[in-house]
Amino acid sequence: MAAKLIKGAEVAREIRAELKEEVELIRSKCGVVPGLVTILVGEDPASQSYVRGKQKTAHELGFHSVQDSQPADLSEEKLLALIDRYNKDPQIHGILVQLPLPRHISENRILLAIDPRKDVDAFHPVNVGKLVIGDPDYLPCTPAGIQELMVRSGIQVEGAEVVVVGRSNIVGKPISIMLMQKGRGANATVTVCHTRTRDVKSHCRRADILIVAAGVTEYVKGDWLKEGAVVVDVGVNEVGMTPEGKRILKGDVAFDEAVQVAGAITPVPGGVGPMTITMLMKNTVRACKLQGNIED
Ligand code: NAP
């Protein structure tokens, strides 16, 4: 039997409608709107497209949204000065620096310069630390999207054997920490696999919930899955272009095989991707409330 599709695009639409109402409520009651700046250095087409998507969504939700595009040869000092300006700007509650940055700029130094209260990507060590101790202000966007998608799809995470393939700071590490915490959509038993794991397949076969964020096209095959498992495919791999010039994307899971074995599966595209931007918006609304001492 074919697996149920976990439609991230639909869930993301539902959350955005809720956020739009919340933004309107904050505006009418408190006279403020969430402010988000996206800073893009250089002209990388993929980064431009991501930033456009974030700005478009922020605009649709009624945010004060600023797109700050800077030339590829911008010095690190100038970028630090720009961040300092937005750190002090009361109309800006969230600062997002689009990664990757040009090589002459230290990503680490830049991420450290963002005021943790405005760090809506949740990459600052203060926010990473708060996540680890189970007291986060903000959750990193892609892991938060994965967790929310599972909760809203009625997937039982508590007590589940979760296997995460990938240990990046952006996806693998934070999602594994979040799912093993106490709380809603968590309390799982988590195993993390990476390139030094001896037998990735054997771990995958044990998983009630398998989360794959390896960045390897169709890496996980159908016979790596336990019958009825929930499969969350985070991978976004460009494998070509349509004659109309649209990117053809594939996940990290061989979808056609996996859909025959899994109980539920996220498609690529239309699964985790739309949730990521939505969670960025959610963090920006939260940032606005935290900075304005606005109660939930
Ligand atoms: P990354 O930084 O390249 O990390 C990949 C991780 O996977 C690493 O920890 C690596 O292990 C592990 N890995 C790679 N090949 C493996 C293999 N053959 N067996 C086991 N582990 C393997 O990537 P990322 O930033 O986490 O992103 C992962 C994927 O998710 C990419 O396709 C990316 O485009 C996608 N993504 C999607 C979204 C979204 O919103 N949908 C957001 C972020 C990322 P080592 O640590 O040992 O090298």
PDB file of C-alpha atoms in Angstrom, residues 9-235:
ATOM      1  CA  ALA A   9       2.869  23.069   1.726  1.00  0.00           C
ATOM      2  CA  GLU A  10      -0.675  22.674   3.123  1.00  0.00           C
ATOM      3  CA  VAL A  11       0.423  22.718   6.765  1.00  0.00           C
ATOM      4  CA  ALA A  12       2.611  25.768   6.083  1.00  0.00           C
ATOM      5  CA  ARG A  13      -0.391  27.592   4.595  1.00  0.00           C
ATOM      6  CA  GLU A  14      -2.421  26.803   7.709  1.00  0.00           C
ATOM      7  CA  ILE A  15       0.293  28.175  10.033  1.00  0.00           C
ATOM      8  CA  ARG A  16       0.767  31.296   7.898  1.00  0.00           C
ATOM      9  CA  ALA A  17      -2.966  32.037   8.132  1.00  0.00           C
ATOM     10  CA  GLU A  18      -2.690  31.802  11.943  1.00  0.00           C
ATOM     11  CA  LEU A  19       0.369  34.067  11.939  1.00  0.00           C
ATOM     12  CA  LYS A  20      -1.361  36.639   9.766  1.00  0.00           C
ATOM     13  CA  GLU A  21      -4.180  36.886  12.308  1.00  0.00           C
ATOM     14  CA  GLU A  22      -1.667  37.207  15.132  1.00  0.00           C
ATOM     15  CA  VAL A  23       0.227  39.985  13.335  1.00  0.00           C
ATOM     16  CA  GLU A  24      -3.026  41.877  12.837  1.00  0.00           C
ATOM     17  CA  LEU A  25      -3.910  41.448  16.514  1.00  0.00           C
ATOM     18  CA  ILE A  26      -0.495  42.737  17.652  1.00  0.00           C
ATOM     19  CA  ARG A  27      -0.778  45.686  15.262  1.00  0.00           C
ATOM     20  CA  SER A  28      -4.255  46.684  16.413  1.00  0.00           C
ATOM     21  CA  LYS A  29      -3.614  46.184  20.141  1.00  0.00           C
ATOM     22  CA  CYS A  30      -0.006  47.363  20.475  1.00  0.00           C
ATOM     23  CA  GLY A  31       0.637  49.474  17.370  1.00  0.00           C
ATOM     24  CA  VAL A  32       3.700  47.472  16.278  1.00  0.00           C
ATOM     25  CA  VAL A  33       4.321  45.054  13.422  1.00  0.00           C
ATOM     26  CA  PRO A  34       7.071  42.418  13.302  1.00  0.00           C
ATOM     27  CA  GLY A  35      10.119  43.726  11.433  1.00  0.00           C
ATOM     28  CA  LEU A  36      12.446  41.426   9.489  1.00  0.00           C
ATOM     29  CA  VAL A  37      15.592  42.360   7.583  1.00  0.00           C
ATOM     30  CA  THR A  38      17.218  39.900   5.195  1.00  0.00           C
ATOM     31  CA  ILE A  39      20.805  40.738   4.345  1.00  0.00           C
ATOM     32  CA  LEU A  40      22.202  39.272   1.134  1.00  0.00           C
ATOM     33  CA  VAL A  41      25.859  39.725   0.216  1.00  0.00           C
ATOM     34  CA  GLY A  42      26.636  38.997  -3.443  1.00  0.00           C
ATOM     35  CA  GLU A  43      24.497  37.668  -6.262  1.00  0.00           C
ATOM     36  CA  ASP A  44      24.320  33.910  -5.838  1.00  0.00           C
ATOM     37  CA  PRO A  45      21.120  32.920  -7.741  1.00  0.00           C
ATOM     38  CA  ALA A  46      20.001  30.289  -5.188  1.00  0.00           C
ATOM     39  CA  SER A  47      20.487  32.759  -2.285  1.00  0.00           C
ATOM     40  CA  GLN A  48      18.629  35.459  -4.224  1.00  0.00           C
ATOM     41  CA  SER A  49      15.734  33.075  -4.740  1.00  0.00           C
ATOM     42  CA  TYR A  50      15.640  32.070  -1.023  1.00  0.00           C
ATOM     43  CA  VAL A  51      15.703  35.707   0.080  1.00  0.00           C
ATOM     44  CA  ARG A  52      12.931  36.614  -2.380  1.00  0.00           C
ATOM     45  CA  GLY A  53      10.775  33.829  -0.920  1.00  0.00           C
ATOM     46  CA  LYS A  54      11.363  35.075   2.633  1.00  0.00           C
ATOM     47  CA  GLN A  55      10.592  38.690   1.728  1.00  0.00           C
ATOM     48  CA  LYS A  56       7.456  37.723  -0.187  1.00  0.00           C
ATOM     49  CA  THR A  57       6.106  35.732   2.761  1.00  0.00           C
ATOM     50  CA  ALA A  58       6.989  38.488   5.254  1.00  0.00           C
ATOM     51  CA  HIS A  59       5.147  40.978   3.073  1.00  0.00           C
ATOM     52  CA  GLU A  60       2.071  38.719   2.772  1.00  0.00           C
ATOM     53  CA  LEU A  61       1.889  38.427   6.555  1.00  0.00           C
ATOM     54  CA  GLY A  62       1.921  42.204   7.021  1.00  0.00           C
ATOM     55  CA  PHE A  63       5.473  42.491   8.412  1.00  0.00           C
ATOM     56  CA  HIS A  64       7.717  45.511   8.102  1.00  0.00           C
ATOM     57  CA  SER A  65      10.192  43.808   5.764  1.00  0.00           C
ATOM     58  CA  VAL A  66      13.512  45.129   4.537  1.00  0.00           C
ATOM     59  CA  GLN A  67      15.675  43.523   1.858  1.00  0.00           C
ATOM     60  CA  ASP A  68      19.253  44.757   2.198  1.00  0.00           C
ATOM     61  CA  SER A  69      21.362  43.654  -0.806  1.00  0.00           C
ATOM     62  CA  GLN A  70      25.086  44.298  -0.635  1.00  0.00           C
ATOM     63  CA  PRO A  71      27.857  43.804  -3.211  1.00  0.00           C
ATOM     64  CA  ALA A  72      29.972  40.620  -3.117  1.00  0.00           C
ATOM     65  CA  ASP A  73      33.099  42.628  -2.234  1.00  0.00           C
ATOM     66  CA  LEU A  74      31.551  44.173   0.903  1.00  0.00           C
ATOM     67  CA  SER A  75      34.172  44.110   3.666  1.00  0.00           C
ATOM     68  CA  GLU A  76      33.599  42.185   6.885  1.00  0.00           C
ATOM     69  CA  GLU A  77      33.876  45.449   8.856  1.00  0.00           C
ATOM     70  CA  LYS A  78      31.110  47.047   6.794  1.00  0.00           C
ATOM     71  CA  LEU A  79      28.859  44.029   7.263  1.00  0.00           C
ATOM     72  CA  LEU A  80      29.498  44.117  11.021  1.00  0.00           C
ATOM     73  CA  ALA A  81      28.605  47.822  11.048  1.00  0.00           C
ATOM     74  CA  LEU A  82      25.393  47.080   9.156  1.00  0.00           C
ATOM     75  CA  ILE A  83      24.408  44.395  11.659  1.00  0.00           C
ATOM     76  CA  ASP A  84      25.152  46.788  14.508  1.00  0.00           C
ATOM     77  CA  ARG A  85      22.781  49.303  12.923  1.00  0.00           C
ATOM     78  CA  TYR A  86      19.972  46.724  12.664  1.00  0.00           C
ATOM     79  CA  ASN A  87      20.694  45.501  16.202  1.00  0.00           C
ATOM     80  CA  LYS A  88      19.842  49.035  17.369  1.00  0.00           C
ATOM     81  CA  ASP A  89      16.876  49.604  15.032  1.00  0.00           C
ATOM     82  CA  PRO A  90      13.654  49.353  17.082  1.00  0.00           C
ATOM     83  CA  GLN A  91      11.563  48.623  13.966  1.00  0.00           C
ATOM     84  CA  ILE A  92      13.628  45.500  13.219  1.00  0.00           C
ATOM     85  CA  HIS A  93      12.948  42.483  15.448  1.00  0.00           C
ATOM     86  CA  GLY A  94      14.617  39.798  13.338  1.00  0.00           C
ATOM     87  CA  ILE A  95      17.902  39.841  11.413  1.00  0.00           C
ATOM     88  CA  LEU A  96      18.660  37.173   8.861  1.00  0.00           C
ATOM     89  CA  VAL A  97      22.023  37.037   7.107  1.00  0.00           C
ATOM     90  CA  GLN A  98      21.671  34.748   4.106  1.00  0.00           C
ATOM     91  CA  LEU A  99      24.345  32.040   4.041  1.00  0.00           C
ATOM     92  CA  PRO A 100      26.743  31.198   2.520  1.00  0.00           C
ATOM     93  CA  LEU A 101      28.730  34.427   2.732  1.00  0.00           C
ATOM     94  CA  PRO A 102      31.638  35.258   0.392  1.00  0.00           C
ATOM     95  CA  ARG A 103      34.873  33.561   1.481  1.00  0.00           C
ATOM     96  CA  HIS A 104      36.571  36.730   2.739  1.00  0.00           C
ATOM     97  CA  ILE A 105      33.899  37.093   5.459  1.00  0.00           C
ATOM     98  CA  SER A 106      33.906  34.896   8.561  1.00  0.00           C
ATOM     99  CA  GLU A 107      30.398  33.445   8.977  1.00  0.00           C
ATOM    100  CA  ASN A 108      31.136  32.751  12.601  1.00  0.00           C
ATOM    101  CA  ARG A 109      32.103  36.354  13.375  1.00  0.00           C
ATOM    102  CA  ILE A 110      28.966  37.599  11.608  1.00  0.00           C
ATOM    103  CA  LEU A 111      26.593  35.207  13.378  1.00  0.00           C
ATOM    104  CA  LEU A 112      28.139  36.172  16.737  1.00  0.00           C
ATOM    105  CA  ALA A 113      27.525  39.873  15.990  1.00  0.00           C
ATOM    106  CA  ILE A 114      23.743  39.460  15.698  1.00  0.00           C
ATOM    107  CA  ASP A 115      21.921  40.335  18.913  1.00  0.00           C
ATOM    108  CA  PRO A 116      20.664  36.911  20.150  1.00  0.00           C
ATOM    109  CA  ARG A 117      17.221  38.485  20.735  1.00  0.00           C
ATOM    110  CA  LYS A 118      17.060  39.288  17.001  1.00  0.00           C
ATOM    111  CA  ASP A 119      18.612  35.978  15.861  1.00  0.00           C
ATOM    112  CA  VAL A 120      15.505  34.515  14.194  1.00  0.00           C
ATOM    113  CA  ASP A 121      17.577  31.788  12.494  1.00  0.00           C
ATOM    114  CA  ALA A 122      18.597  30.629  16.005  1.00  0.00           C
ATOM    115  CA  PHE A 123      22.230  30.060  14.979  1.00  0.00           C
ATOM    116  CA  HIS A 124      23.844  32.232  17.687  1.00  0.00           C
ATOM    117  CA  PRO A 125      25.604  30.135  20.381  1.00  0.00           C
ATOM    118  CA  VAL A 126      23.348  31.698  23.041  1.00  0.00           C
ATOM    119  CA  ASN A 127      20.291  30.352  21.239  1.00  0.00           C
ATOM    120  CA  VAL A 128      21.969  27.000  20.530  1.00  0.00           C
ATOM    121  CA  GLY A 129      22.804  26.737  24.237  1.00  0.00           C
ATOM    122  CA  LYS A 130      19.249  27.600  25.258  1.00  0.00           C
ATOM    123  CA  LEU A 131      17.968  24.923  22.875  1.00  0.00           C
ATOM    124  CA  VAL A 132      20.261  22.304  24.398  1.00  0.00           C
ATOM    125  CA  ILE A 133      19.158  23.054  27.984  1.00  0.00           C
ATOM    126  CA  GLY A 134      15.527  22.885  26.894  1.00  0.00           C
ATOM    127  CA  ASP A 135      14.703  26.590  27.342  1.00  0.00           C
ATOM    128  CA  PRO A 136      14.740  28.060  23.815  1.00  0.00           C
ATOM    129  CA  ASP A 137      13.496  31.499  22.788  1.00  0.00           C
ATOM    130  CA  TYR A 138      13.721  30.477  19.136  1.00  0.00           C
ATOM    131  CA  LEU A 139      13.952  27.110  17.428  1.00  0.00           C
ATOM    132  CA  PRO A 140      16.083  26.778  14.273  1.00  0.00           C
ATOM    133  CA  CYS A 141      13.742  27.002  11.292  1.00  0.00           C
ATOM    134  CA  THR A 142      14.142  23.698   9.424  1.00  0.00           C
ATOM    135  CA  PRO A 143      14.126  21.484  12.577  1.00  0.00           C
ATOM    136  CA  ALA A 144      11.170  23.491  13.945  1.00  0.00           C
ATOM    137  CA  GLY A 145       9.388  22.933  10.631  1.00  0.00           C
ATOM    138  CA  ILE A 146      10.017  19.181  10.799  1.00  0.00           C
ATOM    139  CA  GLN A 147       8.729  18.937  14.371  1.00  0.00           C
ATOM    140  CA  GLU A 148       5.636  21.059  13.718  1.00  0.00           C
ATOM    141  CA  LEU A 149       4.876  19.093  10.550  1.00  0.00           C
ATOM    142  CA  MET A 150       4.930  15.844  12.523  1.00  0.00           C
ATOM    143  CA  VAL A 151       2.787  17.244  15.347  1.00  0.00           C
ATOM    144  CA  ARG A 152       0.165  18.661  12.988  1.00  0.00           C
ATOM    145  CA  SER A 153       0.123  15.429  10.968  1.00  0.00           C
ATOM    146  CA  GLY A 154      -0.704  13.438  14.105  1.00  0.00           C
ATOM    147  CA  ILE A 155       2.562  11.482  14.133  1.00  0.00           C
ATOM    148  CA  GLN A 156       3.387   9.893  17.475  1.00  0.00           C
ATOM    149  CA  VAL A 157       6.911  11.090  18.312  1.00  0.00           C
ATOM    150  CA  GLU A 158       6.870  10.284  22.023  1.00  0.00           C
ATOM    151  CA  GLY A 159       8.615   6.982  22.668  1.00  0.00           C
ATOM    152  CA  ALA A 160       9.446   6.488  18.986  1.00  0.00           C
ATOM    153  CA  GLU A 161      12.787   5.220  17.708  1.00  0.00           C
ATOM    154  CA  VAL A 162      13.968   8.165  15.626  1.00  0.00           C
ATOM    155  CA  VAL A 163      16.971   7.901  13.326  1.00  0.00           C
ATOM    156  CA  VAL A 164      18.480  11.101  11.927  1.00  0.00           C
ATOM    157  CA  VAL A 165      20.902  10.823   8.994  1.00  0.00           C
ATOM    158  CA  GLY A 166      23.142  13.925   9.080  1.00  0.00           C
ATOM    159  CA  ARG A 167      24.722  15.948  11.896  1.00  0.00           C
ATOM    160  CA  SER A 168      24.966  19.477  10.479  1.00  0.00           C
ATOM    161  CA  ASN A 169      24.517  22.483  12.762  1.00  0.00           C
ATOM    162  CA  ILE A 170      21.519  23.578  10.680  1.00  0.00           C
ATOM    163  CA  VAL A 171      19.487  20.352  10.538  1.00  0.00           C
ATOM    164  CA  GLY A 172      20.827  17.059  11.922  1.00  0.00           C
ATOM    165  CA  LYS A 173      22.241  18.212  15.249  1.00  0.00           C
ATOM    166  CA  PRO A 174      19.379  20.506  16.338  1.00  0.00           C
ATOM    167  CA  ILE A 175      16.551  18.170  15.261  1.00  0.00           C
ATOM    168  CA  SER A 176      18.135  15.287  17.157  1.00  0.00           C
ATOM    169  CA  ILE A 177      18.410  17.454  20.291  1.00  0.00           C
ATOM    170  CA  MET A 178      14.850  18.773  19.943  1.00  0.00           C
ATOM    171  CA  LEU A 179      13.282  15.332  19.540  1.00  0.00           C
ATOM    172  CA  MET A 180      15.008  13.886  22.588  1.00  0.00           C
ATOM    173  CA  GLN A 181      13.901  16.740  24.871  1.00  0.00           C
ATOM    174  CA  LYS A 182      10.924  16.541  27.184  1.00  0.00           C
ATOM    175  CA  GLY A 183       7.812  18.117  25.712  1.00  0.00           C
ATOM    176  CA  ARG A 184       5.294  18.282  22.895  1.00  0.00           C
ATOM    177  CA  GLY A 185       6.331  16.459  19.718  1.00  0.00           C
ATOM    178  CA  ALA A 186       9.458  15.116  21.451  1.00  0.00           C
ATOM    179  CA  ASN A 187      10.417  12.484  24.091  1.00  0.00           C
ATOM    180  CA  ALA A 188      11.831  10.233  21.359  1.00  0.00           C
ATOM    181  CA  THR A 189      14.816   7.889  21.484  1.00  0.00           C
ATOM    182  CA  VAL A 190      17.222   9.334  18.943  1.00  0.00           C
ATOM    183  CA  THR A 191      20.117   7.848  16.959  1.00  0.00           C
ATOM    184  CA  VAL A 192      22.261  10.101  14.759  1.00  0.00           C
ATOM    185  CA  CYS A 193      24.116   8.739  11.702  1.00  0.00           C
ATOM    186  CA  HIS A 194      26.881  10.425   9.677  1.00  0.00           C
ATOM    187  CA  THR A 195      29.650   9.518   7.226  1.00  0.00           C
ATOM    188  CA  ARG A 196      31.572   7.572   9.901  1.00  0.00           C
ATOM    189  CA  THR A 197      28.579   5.456  10.935  1.00  0.00           C
ATOM    190  CA  ARG A 198      29.452   1.816  10.282  1.00  0.00           C
ATOM    191  CA  ASP A 199      26.156   0.586   8.831  1.00  0.00           C
ATOM    192  CA  VAL A 200      23.682   3.389   8.140  1.00  0.00           C
ATOM    193  CA  LYS A 201      21.171   1.006   6.555  1.00  0.00           C
ATOM    194  CA  SER A 202      20.867  -1.156   9.668  1.00  0.00           C
ATOM    195  CA  HIS A 203      20.064   1.931  11.779  1.00  0.00           C
ATOM    196  CA  CYS A 204      17.500   3.167   9.240  1.00  0.00           C
ATOM    197  CA  ARG A 205      15.743  -0.200   9.278  1.00  0.00           C
ATOM    198  CA  ARG A 206      15.094   0.159  13.024  1.00  0.00           C
ATOM    199  CA  ALA A 207      13.517   3.604  12.730  1.00  0.00           C
ATOM    200  CA  ASP A 208       9.863   4.322  13.466  1.00  0.00           C
ATOM    201  CA  ILE A 209      10.659   7.824  12.239  1.00  0.00           C
ATOM    202  CA  LEU A 210      13.521   8.383   9.789  1.00  0.00           C
ATOM    203  CA  ILE A 211      14.755  11.930   9.152  1.00  0.00           C
ATOM    204  CA  VAL A 212      17.225  12.221   6.292  1.00  0.00           C
ATOM    205  CA  ALA A 213      19.360  15.356   5.891  1.00  0.00           C
ATOM    206  CA  ALA A 214      22.496  14.110   4.129  1.00  0.00           C
ATOM    207  CA  GLY A 215      22.436  16.137   0.904  1.00  0.00           C
ATOM    208  CA  VAL A 216      22.912  12.985  -1.213  1.00  0.00           C
ATOM    209  CA  THR A 217      20.359  12.430  -3.984  1.00  0.00           C
ATOM    210  CA  GLU A 218      18.127   9.380  -3.345  1.00  0.00           C
ATOM    211  CA  TYR A 219      20.596   7.975  -0.816  1.00  0.00           C
ATOM    212  CA  VAL A 220      18.057   6.057   1.282  1.00  0.00           C
ATOM    213  CA  LYS A 221      16.434   3.190  -0.627  1.00  0.00           C
ATOM    214  CA  GLY A 222      13.085   1.495  -0.115  1.00  0.00           C
ATOM    215  CA  ASP A 223      14.633  -1.636   1.438  1.00  0.00           C
ATOM    216  CA  TRP A 224      16.324   0.517   4.125  1.00  0.00           C
ATOM    217  CA  LEU A 225      12.924   1.205   5.703  1.00  0.00           C
ATOM    218  CA  LYS A 226      10.863  -0.564   8.294  1.00  0.00           C
ATOM    219  CA  GLU A 227       7.352  -1.326   7.026  1.00  0.00           C
ATOM    220  CA  GLY A 228       5.055   1.547   7.983  1.00  0.00           C
ATOM    221  CA  ALA A 229       7.833   3.957   9.059  1.00  0.00           C
ATOM    222  CA  VAL A 230       7.421   7.725   8.898  1.00  0.00           C
ATOM    223  CA  VAL A 231       9.994   9.209   6.498  1.00  0.00           C
ATOM    224  CA  VAL A 232      10.929  12.889   6.600  1.00  0.00           C
ATOM    225  CA  ASP A 233      13.076  13.790   3.602  1.00  0.00           C
ATOM    226  CA  VAL A 234      14.898  17.068   4.203  1.00  0.00           C
ATOM    227  CA  GLY A 235      17.192  16.815   1.172  1.00  0.00           C
TER     228      GLY A 235
END
